[in-house]
C-alpha cells in the first residue's frame, strides 16, 4: 500500500466498471489504503455518496453498500493516526521458538494481541516482530500481514507467522482446511462429565454482548475434543484439540457445560477461585502446534511451556 492520503476531503468518481462494487473496496483502491481502513472510515460516517458534480453533502454509505454509476464518493480523510496501523515496538516476553526462512513460531505472552484492531491499544505480535527486526509476509491487510491464525489476548502460547508470500498462502490454506494440529491445555472449574469427550455445539456472537460469543442454534459448526489430564476437585486440567477454530471456542464450549476456564470472568468463572489461584486471565494455553512445512511439506511440531502465572495456579491446586 502507498502512504495514507493527506487529511482532508477526497472525491472518488465511480467509473463505469465500478458500479455495483462495494464502497470500501473502491475507496481502498482509489486512495491506496487497506480495505480495513476504508471500512473503518465508512463505519465512522466519513464516506458519503452524491451525484457527480453535486455540491451537496450527499448521504452516508456503509462499507458494504454497492456504488452506483453517475455518482461520486466523498471521503473525509481523518488526520489522526489510524488505530489499525502497526506499531513497531518491543514486546516483553515474546519468545521466538523457531525461525525458519518461511515462517517464525512465537510463544505469545498473555496481554498481547495477534495484530492491531479497533479499540485495542496494547502490544501486538505483529508489532513485536517488527520491533525485533523480522520481515514478515506482506500478504493480507497491512495490520494483519503474516497472520494466518490468532490467539485471544488473554491466551498464551504458540503462534506461527508467515515470513514469505508462499508460506502465507500455504499456511492460510492449511488453517482454512483444518489440517494443523492445535493442542491447548486448560484448567476448567469442577470435573467434566464425561472425563473425556467431544463438545459439538454451534457458536455465534452473543445476542446481548458484541464482545462475547455463545452456543446458539444456527451458529457456526464448532467441535472441541478434550481429555482429562489431572483432577483437583474444584478444578480439572484438560488437554483440548480443536477440530474447528471459532473465536473463543474453548472458553465458550466449557462455559456452556458450566465448567468455565478458571479465571475467565467474562464467561462466568468464579472470581473467588481466580483470586485464590492468582489468575488475572483465563487458564488457557496453546501448548503444541503441528503443521506441514509450507514449502517442503514435512510435518513439523512445536511446544510451548506454561508461563509463570499458570504454573503458580497449578501449584496452588496441587497444594505445593
PDB file of C-alpha atoms in Angstrom:
ATOM      1  CA  UNK A   1       0.000   0.000   0.000  1.00  0.00           C
ATOM      2  CA  UNK A   2       1.104   3.556  -0.623  1.00  0.00           C
ATOM      3  CA  UNK A   3       1.316   6.110   2.143  1.00  0.00           C
ATOM      4  CA  UNK A   4      -2.024   7.215   3.527  1.00  0.00           C
ATOM      5  CA  UNK A   5      -3.623  10.191   1.739  1.00  0.00           C
ATOM      6  CA  UNK A   6      -3.349  13.592   3.351  1.00  0.00           C
ATOM      7  CA  UNK A   7      -6.081  14.571   5.759  1.00  0.00           C
ATOM      8  CA  UNK A   8      -8.954  16.409   4.134  1.00  0.00           C
ATOM      9  CA  UNK A   9     -11.625  15.795   1.518  1.00  0.00           C
ATOM     10  CA  UNK A  10     -11.023  13.349  -1.339  1.00  0.00           C
ATOM     11  CA  UNK A  11     -13.525  12.738  -4.124  1.00  0.00           C
ATOM     12  CA  UNK A  12     -13.702   9.385  -5.914  1.00  0.00           C
ATOM     13  CA  UNK A  13     -15.786   9.347  -9.099  1.00  0.00           C
ATOM     14  CA  UNK A  14     -17.454   5.997  -9.723  1.00  0.00           C
ATOM     15  CA  UNK A  15     -16.213   4.639 -13.020  1.00  0.00           C
ATOM     16  CA  UNK A  16     -18.491   2.546 -15.197  1.00  0.00           C
ATOM     17  CA  UNK A  17     -16.679  -0.655 -14.285  1.00  0.00           C
ATOM     18  CA  UNK A  18     -17.019   0.068 -10.544  1.00  0.00           C
ATOM     19  CA  UNK A  19     -20.810   0.310 -10.491  1.00  0.00           C
ATOM     20  CA  UNK A  20     -22.139  -2.434  -8.219  1.00  0.00           C
ATOM     21  CA  UNK A  21     -18.845  -2.886  -6.339  1.00  0.00           C
ATOM     22  CA  UNK A  22     -18.607  -2.464  -2.581  1.00  0.00           C
ATOM     23  CA  UNK A  23     -17.840   1.037  -1.412  1.00  0.00           C
ATOM     24  CA  UNK A  24     -14.979   0.007   0.893  1.00  0.00           C
ATOM     25  CA  UNK A  25     -13.221  -1.810  -1.959  1.00  0.00           C
ATOM     26  CA  UNK A  26     -13.498   1.205  -4.251  1.00  0.00           C
ATOM     27  CA  UNK A  27     -12.221   3.636  -1.607  1.00  0.00           C
ATOM     28  CA  UNK A  28      -9.336   1.342  -0.683  1.00  0.00           C
ATOM     29  CA  UNK A  29      -8.183   1.023  -4.300  1.00  0.00           C
ATOM     30  CA  UNK A  30      -8.635   4.701  -5.167  1.00  0.00           C
ATOM     31  CA  UNK A  31      -6.895   6.124  -2.094  1.00  0.00           C
ATOM     32  CA  UNK A  32      -4.272   3.358  -1.735  1.00  0.00           C
ATOM     33  CA  UNK A  33      -5.262   2.327   1.780  1.00  0.00           C
ATOM     34  CA  UNK A  34      -6.177  -1.018   3.289  1.00  0.00           C
ATOM     35  CA  UNK A  35      -9.736  -2.223   2.925  1.00  0.00           C
ATOM     36  CA  UNK A  36      -9.937  -2.411   6.697  1.00  0.00           C
ATOM     37  CA  UNK A  37      -9.085   1.280   6.941  1.00  0.00           C
ATOM     38  CA  UNK A  38     -11.637   2.157   4.241  1.00  0.00           C
ATOM     39  CA  UNK A  39     -14.286   0.128   6.079  1.00  0.00           C
ATOM     40  CA  UNK A  40     -13.500   1.937   9.332  1.00  0.00           C
ATOM     41  CA  UNK A  41     -13.982   5.293   7.610  1.00  0.00           C
ATOM     42  CA  UNK A  42     -17.385   4.129   6.351  1.00  0.00           C
ATOM     43  CA  UNK A  43     -18.345   2.967   9.840  1.00  0.00           C
ATOM     44  CA  UNK A  44     -17.424   6.406  11.219  1.00  0.00           C
ATOM     45  CA  UNK A  45     -19.663   8.192   8.699  1.00  0.00           C
ATOM     46  CA  UNK A  46     -16.731   9.692   6.789  1.00  0.00           C
ATOM     47  CA  UNK A  47     -17.808   8.414   3.364  1.00  0.00           C
ATOM     48  CA  UNK A  48     -20.810   9.863   1.529  1.00  0.00           C
ATOM     49  CA  UNK A  49     -22.231   9.322  -1.947  1.00  0.00           C
ATOM     50  CA  UNK A  50     -23.719  12.019  -4.183  1.00  0.00           C
ATOM     51  CA  UNK A  51     -24.425  12.635  -7.884  1.00  0.00           C
ATOM     52  CA  UNK A  52     -21.306  13.649  -9.836  1.00  0.00           C
ATOM     53  CA  UNK A  53     -20.773  17.399  -9.552  1.00  0.00           C
ATOM     54  CA  UNK A  54     -23.483  17.859  -6.932  1.00  0.00           C
ATOM     55  CA  UNK A  55     -22.200  20.370  -4.321  1.00  0.00           C
ATOM     56  CA  UNK A  56     -24.458  18.890  -1.635  1.00  0.00           C
ATOM     57  CA  UNK A  57     -23.361  16.745   1.270  1.00  0.00           C
ATOM     58  CA  UNK A  58     -24.810  13.519  -0.123  1.00  0.00           C
ATOM     59  CA  UNK A  59     -25.746  10.526   2.009  1.00  0.00           C
ATOM     60  CA  UNK A  60     -23.516   8.435   4.219  1.00  0.00           C
ATOM     61  CA  UNK A  61     -22.884   4.906   2.986  1.00  0.00           C
ATOM     62  CA  UNK A  62     -21.949   1.689   4.737  1.00  0.00           C
ATOM     63  CA  UNK A  63     -18.860  -0.316   3.842  1.00  0.00           C
ATOM     64  CA  UNK A  64     -20.947  -2.999   2.120  1.00  0.00           C
ATOM     65  CA  UNK A  65     -23.092  -0.575   0.112  1.00  0.00           C
ATOM     66  CA  UNK A  66     -22.885  -1.013  -3.662  1.00  0.00           C
ATOM     67  CA  UNK A  67     -21.751   2.049  -5.610  1.00  0.00           C
ATOM     68  CA  UNK A  68     -23.987   3.466  -8.332  1.00  0.00           C
ATOM     69  CA  UNK A  69     -22.985   4.800 -11.739  1.00  0.00           C
ATOM     70  CA  UNK A  70     -23.201   8.550 -12.135  1.00  0.00           C
ATOM     71  CA  UNK A  71     -22.190   9.164  -8.515  1.00  0.00           C
ATOM     72  CA  UNK A  72     -19.056  10.082  -6.629  1.00  0.00           C
ATOM     73  CA  UNK A  73     -17.818   9.187  -3.165  1.00  0.00           C
ATOM     74  CA  UNK A  74     -16.710  11.982  -0.874  1.00  0.00           C
ATOM     75  CA  UNK A  75     -14.198  10.775   1.719  1.00  0.00           C
ATOM     76  CA  UNK A  76     -13.295  12.934   4.709  1.00  0.00           C
ATOM     77  CA  UNK A  77      -9.841  11.522   5.407  1.00  0.00           C
ATOM     78  CA  UNK A  78      -9.162  11.877   9.156  1.00  0.00           C
ATOM     79  CA  UNK A  79      -5.985  13.492  10.435  1.00  0.00           C
ATOM     80  CA  UNK A  80      -5.478  11.215  13.405  1.00  0.00           C
ATOM     81  CA  UNK A  81      -3.281   8.141  13.312  1.00  0.00           C
ATOM     82  CA  UNK A  82      -5.165   5.082  12.169  1.00  0.00           C
ATOM     83  CA  UNK A  83      -5.744   2.767  15.170  1.00  0.00           C
ATOM     84  CA  UNK A  84      -5.036  -0.208  12.890  1.00  0.00           C
ATOM     85  CA  UNK A  85      -1.561   0.989  11.936  1.00  0.00           C
ATOM     86  CA  UNK A  86       1.136  -1.465  13.037  1.00  0.00           C
ATOM     87  CA  UNK A  87       3.203  -0.003  15.848  1.00  0.00           C
ATOM     88  CA  UNK A  88       6.843  -1.118  15.835  1.00  0.00           C
ATOM     89  CA  UNK A  89       7.542  -1.986  19.454  1.00  0.00           C
ATOM     90  CA  UNK A  90       9.382  -4.181  21.920  1.00  0.00           C
ATOM     91  CA  UNK A  91       7.038  -6.794  23.391  1.00  0.00           C
ATOM     92  CA  UNK A  92       8.247  -8.173  26.694  1.00  0.00           C
ATOM     93  CA  UNK A  93       8.355 -11.980  26.940  1.00  0.00           C
ATOM     94  CA  UNK A  94       7.536 -12.520  23.254  1.00  0.00           C
ATOM     95  CA  UNK A  95       9.786 -15.538  22.676  1.00  0.00           C
ATOM     96  CA  UNK A  96      10.911 -16.949  19.321  1.00  0.00           C
ATOM     97  CA  UNK A  97      10.552 -20.753  19.339  1.00  0.00           C
ATOM     98  CA  UNK A  98      11.608 -21.319  15.720  1.00  0.00           C
ATOM     99  CA  UNK A  99      12.955 -19.094  12.950  1.00  0.00           C
ATOM    100  CA  UNK A 100      12.538 -20.707   9.546  1.00  0.00           C
ATOM    101  CA  UNK A 101      13.233 -18.901   6.251  1.00  0.00           C
ATOM    102  CA  UNK A 102       9.494 -19.078   5.526  1.00  0.00           C
ATOM    103  CA  UNK A 103       7.900 -18.630   8.948  1.00  0.00           C
ATOM    104  CA  UNK A 104       8.545 -17.753  12.572  1.00  0.00           C
ATOM    105  CA  UNK A 105       6.977 -19.551  15.541  1.00  0.00           C
ATOM    106  CA  UNK A 106       6.397 -17.357  18.585  1.00  0.00           C
ATOM    107  CA  UNK A 107       5.427 -18.013  22.176  1.00  0.00           C
ATOM    108  CA  UNK A 108       2.840 -15.278  22.770  1.00  0.00           C
ATOM    109  CA  UNK A 109       2.551 -13.970  26.340  1.00  0.00           C
ATOM    110  CA  UNK A 110      -0.872 -13.025  27.746  1.00  0.00           C
ATOM    111  CA  UNK A 111      -1.962  -9.427  27.270  1.00  0.00           C
ATOM    112  CA  UNK A 112      -0.696  -9.316  23.691  1.00  0.00           C
ATOM    113  CA  UNK A 113      -2.993  -9.280  20.644  1.00  0.00           C
ATOM    114  CA  UNK A 114      -2.101 -11.027  17.406  1.00  0.00           C
ATOM    115  CA  UNK A 115      -2.482  -7.801  15.402  1.00  0.00           C
ATOM    116  CA  UNK A 116      -3.924  -4.284  15.730  1.00  0.00           C
ATOM    117  CA  UNK A 117      -7.705  -3.996  15.874  1.00  0.00           C
ATOM    118  CA  UNK A 118     -10.219  -1.228  16.642  1.00  0.00           C
ATOM    119  CA  UNK A 119     -10.221  -0.376  20.337  1.00  0.00           C
ATOM    120  CA  UNK A 120      -7.001  -2.271  21.153  1.00  0.00           C
ATOM    121  CA  UNK A 121      -4.135  -0.030  22.320  1.00  0.00           C
ATOM    122  CA  UNK A 122      -1.846  -2.679  23.793  1.00  0.00           C
ATOM    123  CA  UNK A 123       1.093  -4.615  22.291  1.00  0.00           C
ATOM    124  CA  UNK A 124       0.752  -6.950  19.305  1.00  0.00           C
ATOM    125  CA  UNK A 125       2.644  -9.909  17.884  1.00  0.00           C
ATOM    126  CA  UNK A 126       2.969  -8.134  14.529  1.00  0.00           C
ATOM    127  CA  UNK A 127       4.402  -5.027  16.196  1.00  0.00           C
ATOM    128  CA  UNK A 128       6.729  -7.080  18.386  1.00  0.00           C
ATOM    129  CA  UNK A 129       8.135  -8.979  15.406  1.00  0.00           C
ATOM    130  CA  UNK A 130       8.643  -5.718  13.537  1.00  0.00           C
ATOM    131  CA  UNK A 131      10.431  -4.292  16.572  1.00  0.00           C
ATOM    132  CA  UNK A 132      12.665  -7.365  16.717  1.00  0.00           C
ATOM    133  CA  UNK A 133      13.690  -6.840  13.089  1.00  0.00           C
ATOM    134  CA  UNK A 134      11.623  -9.583  11.466  1.00  0.00           C
ATOM    135  CA  UNK A 135      10.293  -9.037   7.974  1.00  0.00           C
ATOM    136  CA  UNK A 136       7.054 -10.941   7.550  1.00  0.00           C
ATOM    137  CA  UNK A 137       4.767 -11.609   4.626  1.00  0.00           C
ATOM    138  CA  UNK A 138       3.112  -8.554   3.102  1.00  0.00           C
ATOM    139  CA  UNK A 139       0.041 -10.566   2.094  1.00  0.00           C
ATOM    140  CA  UNK A 140      -3.272  -9.753   3.723  1.00  0.00           C
ATOM    141  CA  UNK A 141      -4.419  -6.465   5.210  1.00  0.00           C
ATOM    142  CA  UNK A 142      -1.474  -4.280   6.334  1.00  0.00           C
ATOM    143  CA  UNK A 143      -2.256  -4.682  10.033  1.00  0.00           C
ATOM    144  CA  UNK A 144      -2.541  -8.491   9.697  1.00  0.00           C
ATOM    145  CA  UNK A 145       0.453  -9.177   7.481  1.00  0.00           C
ATOM    146  CA  UNK A 146       1.780 -12.675   8.047  1.00  0.00           C
ATOM    147  CA  UNK A 147      -1.030 -13.639  10.444  1.00  0.00           C
ATOM    148  CA  UNK A 148      -2.563 -16.989   9.470  1.00  0.00           C
ATOM    149  CA  UNK A 149      -4.296 -17.765  12.800  1.00  0.00           C
ATOM    150  CA  UNK A 150      -4.846 -15.981  16.090  1.00  0.00           C
ATOM    151  CA  UNK A 151      -4.957 -16.405  19.853  1.00  0.00           C
ATOM    152  CA  UNK A 152      -7.132 -14.389  22.231  1.00  0.00           C
ATOM    153  CA  UNK A 153      -5.367 -11.526  24.005  1.00  0.00           C
ATOM    154  CA  UNK A 154      -5.630 -13.379  27.319  1.00  0.00           C
ATOM    155  CA  UNK A 155      -4.496 -16.743  25.924  1.00  0.00           C
ATOM    156  CA  UNK A 156      -0.787 -17.560  25.920  1.00  0.00           C
ATOM    157  CA  UNK A 157       1.175 -19.971  23.770  1.00  0.00           C
ATOM    158  CA  UNK A 158       2.200 -20.920  20.245  1.00  0.00           C
ATOM    159  CA  UNK A 159       1.500 -18.977  17.077  1.00  0.00           C
ATOM    160  CA  UNK A 160       3.066 -19.329  13.635  1.00  0.00           C
ATOM    161  CA  UNK A 161       3.508 -16.203  11.489  1.00  0.00           C
ATOM    162  CA  UNK A 162       4.373 -16.332   7.775  1.00  0.00           C
ATOM    163  CA  UNK A 163       7.564 -14.608   6.629  1.00  0.00           C
ATOM    164  CA  UNK A 164       7.353 -15.387   2.902  1.00  0.00           C
ATOM    165  CA  UNK A 165       4.450 -14.934   0.495  1.00  0.00           C
ATOM    166  CA  UNK A 166       4.469 -18.641  -0.388  1.00  0.00           C
ATOM    167  CA  UNK A 167       4.274 -19.557   3.298  1.00  0.00           C
ATOM    168  CA  UNK A 168       1.383 -17.165   3.869  1.00  0.00           C
ATOM    169  CA  UNK A 169      -0.650 -18.753   1.078  1.00  0.00           C
ATOM    170  CA  UNK A 170       0.137 -22.330   2.109  1.00  0.00           C
ATOM    171  CA  UNK A 171      -0.447 -21.782   5.847  1.00  0.00           C
ATOM    172  CA  UNK A 172      -3.602 -19.755   5.314  1.00  0.00           C
ATOM    173  CA  UNK A 173      -4.981 -22.591   3.184  1.00  0.00           C
ATOM    174  CA  UNK A 174      -3.903 -25.165   5.771  1.00  0.00           C
ATOM    175  CA  UNK A 175      -5.689 -23.444   8.647  1.00  0.00           C
ATOM    176  CA  UNK A 176      -8.757 -22.965   6.466  1.00  0.00           C
ATOM    177  CA  UNK A 177      -8.712 -26.706   5.670  1.00  0.00           C
ATOM    178  CA  UNK A 178      -8.125 -27.571   9.366  1.00  0.00           C
ATOM    179  CA  UNK A 179      -5.001 -29.657   8.727  1.00  0.00           C
ATOM    180  CA  UNK A 180      -2.735 -28.229  11.506  1.00  0.00           C
ATOM    181  CA  UNK A 181      -2.920 -29.945  14.901  1.00  0.00           C
ATOM    182  CA  UNK A 182      -3.676 -27.400  17.632  1.00  0.00           C
ATOM    183  CA  UNK A 183      -3.387 -28.673  21.201  1.00  0.00           C
ATOM    184  CA  UNK A 184      -4.389 -26.498  24.150  1.00  0.00           C
ATOM    185  CA  UNK A 185      -4.212 -27.075  27.891  1.00  0.00           C
ATOM    186  CA  UNK A 186      -6.874 -25.547  30.098  1.00  0.00           C
ATOM    187  CA  UNK A 187      -7.861 -25.598  33.728  1.00  0.00           C
ATOM    188  CA  UNK A 188     -11.641 -25.693  33.929  1.00  0.00           C
ATOM    189  CA  UNK A 189     -13.764 -25.385  37.042  1.00  0.00           C
ATOM    190  CA  UNK A 190     -15.203 -28.566  38.538  1.00  0.00           C
ATOM    191  CA  UNK A 191     -14.941 -32.028  36.987  1.00  0.00           C
ATOM    192  CA  UNK A 192     -16.232 -32.510  33.420  1.00  0.00           C
ATOM    193  CA  UNK A 193     -18.644 -35.394  32.885  1.00  0.00           C
ATOM    194  CA  UNK A 194     -17.613 -37.421  30.974  1.00  0.00           C
ATOM    195  CA  UNK A 195     -13.911 -37.066  31.811  1.00  0.00           C
ATOM    196  CA  UNK A 196     -13.022 -37.375  28.128  1.00  0.00           C
ATOM    197  CA  UNK A 197     -15.347 -36.302  25.372  1.00  0.00           C
ATOM    198  CA  UNK A 198     -16.366 -34.106  22.472  1.00  0.00           C
ATOM    199  CA  UNK A 199     -18.322 -30.865  22.572  1.00  0.00           C
ATOM    200  CA  UNK A 200     -20.221 -30.387  19.321  1.00  0.00           C
ATOM    201  CA  UNK A 201     -22.226 -27.182  19.618  1.00  0.00           C
ATOM    202  CA  UNK A 202     -22.651 -24.242  17.192  1.00  0.00           C
ATOM    203  CA  UNK A 203     -21.195 -20.876  18.192  1.00  0.00           C
ATOM    204  CA  UNK A 204     -22.322 -17.388  17.216  1.00  0.00           C
ATOM    205  CA  UNK A 205     -21.933 -13.875  18.543  1.00  0.00           C
ATOM    206  CA  UNK A 206     -23.793 -13.375  21.820  1.00  0.00           C
ATOM    207  CA  UNK A 207     -27.108 -11.603  21.106  1.00  0.00           C
ATOM    208  CA  UNK A 208     -26.695  -9.288  24.084  1.00  0.00           C
ATOM    209  CA  UNK A 209     -22.950  -8.586  24.016  1.00  0.00           C
ATOM    210  CA  UNK A 210     -20.962  -7.710  20.884  1.00  0.00           C
ATOM    211  CA  UNK A 211     -17.701  -8.767  22.542  1.00  0.00           C
ATOM    212  CA  UNK A 212     -18.886 -12.225  23.655  1.00  0.00           C
ATOM    213  CA  UNK A 213     -19.851 -15.446  21.914  1.00  0.00           C
ATOM    214  CA  UNK A 214     -22.261 -18.196  22.904  1.00  0.00           C
ATOM    215  CA  UNK A 215     -23.635 -21.599  21.920  1.00  0.00           C
ATOM    216  CA  UNK A 216     -26.590 -20.687  19.731  1.00  0.00           C
ATOM    217  CA  UNK A 217     -28.782 -22.725  17.373  1.00  0.00           C
ATOM    218  CA  UNK A 218     -27.921 -21.765  13.831  1.00  0.00           C
ATOM    219  CA  UNK A 219     -24.400 -20.680  14.744  1.00  0.00           C
ATOM    220  CA  UNK A 220     -21.251 -21.884  13.014  1.00  0.00           C
ATOM    221  CA  UNK A 221     -20.241 -25.506  13.410  1.00  0.00           C
ATOM    222  CA  UNK A 222     -17.831 -25.838  16.353  1.00  0.00           C
ATOM    223  CA  UNK A 223     -16.225 -29.066  17.578  1.00  0.00           C
ATOM    224  CA  UNK A 224     -13.925 -29.408  20.607  1.00  0.00           C
ATOM    225  CA  UNK A 225     -12.311 -32.655  21.802  1.00  0.00           C
ATOM    226  CA  UNK A 226     -10.968 -32.882  25.361  1.00  0.00           C
ATOM    227  CA  UNK A 227      -9.228 -35.330  27.670  1.00  0.00           C
ATOM    228  CA  UNK A 228      -8.740 -35.056  31.428  1.00  0.00           C
ATOM    229  CA  UNK A 229      -5.086 -34.895  32.468  1.00  0.00           C
ATOM    230  CA  UNK A 230      -5.364 -34.156  36.189  1.00  0.00           C
ATOM    231  CA  UNK A 231      -8.313 -33.603  38.556  1.00  0.00           C
ATOM    232  CA  UNK A 232      -8.023 -31.369  41.634  1.00  0.00           C
ATOM    233  CA  UNK A 233     -11.576 -31.341  42.976  1.00  0.00           C
ATOM    234  CA  UNK A 234     -12.513 -27.716  42.412  1.00  0.00           C
ATOM    235  CA  UNK A 235     -10.854 -27.692  39.008  1.00  0.00           C
ATOM    236  CA  UNK A 236      -9.502 -30.006  36.297  1.00  0.00           C
ATOM    237  CA  UNK A 237      -6.552 -29.786  33.917  1.00  0.00           C
ATOM    238  CA  UNK A 238      -7.668 -30.873  30.433  1.00  0.00           C
ATOM    239  CA  UNK A 239      -5.988 -31.280  27.068  1.00  0.00           C
ATOM    240  CA  UNK A 240      -8.007 -29.906  24.188  1.00  0.00           C
ATOM    241  CA  UNK A 241      -7.851 -30.470  20.433  1.00  0.00           C
ATOM    242  CA  UNK A 242      -9.811 -28.183  18.168  1.00  0.00           C
ATOM    243  CA  UNK A 243     -11.497 -29.556  15.094  1.00  0.00           C
ATOM    244  CA  UNK A 244     -12.725 -26.068  14.226  1.00  0.00           C
ATOM    245  CA  UNK A 245     -11.261 -22.695  15.178  1.00  0.00           C
ATOM    246  CA  UNK A 246     -14.023 -20.311  16.218  1.00  0.00           C
ATOM    247  CA  UNK A 247     -13.402 -17.170  18.236  1.00  0.00           C
ATOM    248  CA  UNK A 248     -13.348 -18.018  21.990  1.00  0.00           C
ATOM    249  CA  UNK A 249     -14.290 -21.618  21.103  1.00  0.00           C
ATOM    250  CA  UNK A 250     -12.743 -23.405  24.094  1.00  0.00           C
ATOM    251  CA  UNK A 251     -13.936 -20.747  26.525  1.00  0.00           C
ATOM    252  CA  UNK A 252     -17.489 -20.774  25.144  1.00  0.00           C
ATOM    253  CA  UNK A 253     -17.802 -24.554  24.971  1.00  0.00           C
ATOM    254  CA  UNK A 254     -16.658 -25.209  28.523  1.00  0.00           C
ATOM    255  CA  UNK A 255     -18.741 -22.317  29.830  1.00  0.00           C
ATOM    256  CA  UNK A 256     -21.764 -23.907  28.138  1.00  0.00           C
ATOM    257  CA  UNK A 257     -21.035 -27.102  30.103  1.00  0.00           C
ATOM    258  CA  UNK A 258     -20.873 -24.967  33.279  1.00  0.00           C
ATOM    259  CA  UNK A 259     -17.163 -25.688  33.570  1.00  0.00           C
ATOM    260  CA  UNK A 260     -15.660 -22.337  32.516  1.00  0.00           C
ATOM    261  CA  UNK A 261     -11.919 -21.885  32.314  1.00  0.00           C
ATOM    262  CA  UNK A 262     -10.592 -20.873  35.723  1.00  0.00           C
ATOM    263  CA  UNK A 263     -10.057 -17.115  35.840  1.00  0.00           C
ATOM    264  CA  UNK A 264     -12.310 -16.448  32.842  1.00  0.00           C
ATOM    265  CA  UNK A 265     -14.664 -13.914  34.425  1.00  0.00           C
ATOM    266  CA  UNK A 266     -16.055 -12.971  31.011  1.00  0.00           C
ATOM    267  CA  UNK A 267     -17.597 -16.425  30.713  1.00  0.00           C
ATOM    268  CA  UNK A 268     -18.769 -16.969  34.254  1.00  0.00           C
ATOM    269  CA  UNK A 269     -15.728 -18.187  36.188  1.00  0.00           C
ATOM    270  CA  UNK A 270     -15.754 -17.926  39.998  1.00  0.00           C
ATOM    271  CA  UNK A 271     -13.887 -14.714  40.932  1.00  0.00           C
ATOM    272  CA  UNK A 272     -13.034 -16.099  44.375  1.00  0.00           C
ATOM    273  CA  UNK A 273     -11.261 -19.097  42.861  1.00  0.00           C
ATOM    274  CA  UNK A 274      -9.481 -16.799  40.403  1.00  0.00           C
ATOM    275  CA  UNK A 275      -8.079 -14.743  43.278  1.00  0.00           C
ATOM    276  CA  UNK A 276      -7.021 -17.876  45.146  1.00  0.00           C
ATOM    277  CA  UNK A 277      -5.148 -19.106  42.064  1.00  0.00           C
ATOM    278  CA  UNK A 278      -3.600 -15.704  41.368  1.00  0.00           C
ATOM    279  CA  UNK A 279      -5.256 -15.531  37.944  1.00  0.00           C
ATOM    280  CA  UNK A 280      -5.984 -12.274  36.140  1.00  0.00           C
ATOM    281  CA  UNK A 281      -6.950 -14.050  32.897  1.00  0.00           C
ATOM    282  CA  UNK A 282      -8.270 -17.428  31.797  1.00  0.00           C
ATOM    283  CA  UNK A 283      -6.123 -20.508  32.450  1.00  0.00           C
ATOM    284  CA  UNK A 284      -5.757 -21.409  28.787  1.00  0.00           C
ATOM    285  CA  UNK A 285      -2.536 -22.108  26.911  1.00  0.00           C
ATOM    286  CA  UNK A 286      -1.766 -23.059  23.298  1.00  0.00           C
ATOM    287  CA  UNK A 287       0.635 -25.847  24.220  1.00  0.00           C
ATOM    288  CA  UNK A 288       1.519 -27.572  20.930  1.00  0.00           C
ATOM    289  CA  UNK A 289       1.185 -26.778  17.237  1.00  0.00           C
ATOM    290  CA  UNK A 290       1.925 -29.121  14.355  1.00  0.00           C
ATOM    291  CA  UNK A 291       1.613 -28.422  10.642  1.00  0.00           C
ATOM    292  CA  UNK A 292       3.035 -29.365   7.256  1.00  0.00           C
ATOM    293  CA  UNK A 293       6.005 -27.166   6.372  1.00  0.00           C
ATOM    294  CA  UNK A 294       4.608 -24.643   3.854  1.00  0.00           C
ATOM    295  CA  UNK A 295       7.383 -25.361   1.345  1.00  0.00           C
ATOM    296  CA  UNK A 296       8.771 -28.866   1.914  1.00  0.00           C
ATOM    297  CA  UNK A 297       5.573 -30.479   3.171  1.00  0.00           C
ATOM    298  CA  UNK A 298       7.480 -32.088   6.047  1.00  0.00           C
ATOM    299  CA  UNK A 299       5.479 -32.323   9.276  1.00  0.00           C
ATOM    300  CA  UNK A 300       6.856 -30.021  11.977  1.00  0.00           C
ATOM    301  CA  UNK A 301       5.702 -29.630  15.565  1.00  0.00           C
ATOM    302  CA  UNK A 302       6.485 -27.128  18.310  1.00  0.00           C
ATOM    303  CA  UNK A 303       5.687 -26.952  22.005  1.00  0.00           C
ATOM    304  CA  UNK A 304       5.382 -24.100  24.492  1.00  0.00           C
ATOM    305  CA  UNK A 305       5.920 -24.456  28.266  1.00  0.00           C
ATOM    306  CA  UNK A 306       3.401 -22.958  30.675  1.00  0.00           C
ATOM    307  CA  UNK A 307       4.103 -19.351  31.639  1.00  0.00           C
ATOM    308  CA  UNK A 308       4.708 -18.494  35.275  1.00  0.00           C
ATOM    309  CA  UNK A 309       1.159 -17.392  36.174  1.00  0.00           C
ATOM    310  CA  UNK A 310      -0.290 -20.708  35.009  1.00  0.00           C
ATOM    311  CA  UNK A 311       2.466 -22.675  36.767  1.00  0.00           C
ATOM    312  CA  UNK A 312       1.652 -20.834  40.006  1.00  0.00           C
ATOM    313  CA  UNK A 313      -2.069 -21.625  39.704  1.00  0.00           C
ATOM    314  CA  UNK A 314      -1.331 -25.324  39.157  1.00  0.00           C
ATOM    315  CA  UNK A 315       0.907 -25.321  42.200  1.00  0.00           C
ATOM    316  CA  UNK A 316      -1.902 -23.933  44.360  1.00  0.00           C
ATOM    317  CA  UNK A 317      -4.317 -26.582  43.067  1.00  0.00           C
ATOM    318  CA  UNK A 318      -1.771 -29.337  43.785  1.00  0.00           C
ATOM    319  CA  UNK A 319      -1.151 -27.968  47.261  1.00  0.00           C
ATOM    320  CA  UNK A 320       2.502 -27.250  46.584  1.00  0.00           C
TER     321      UNK A 320
END
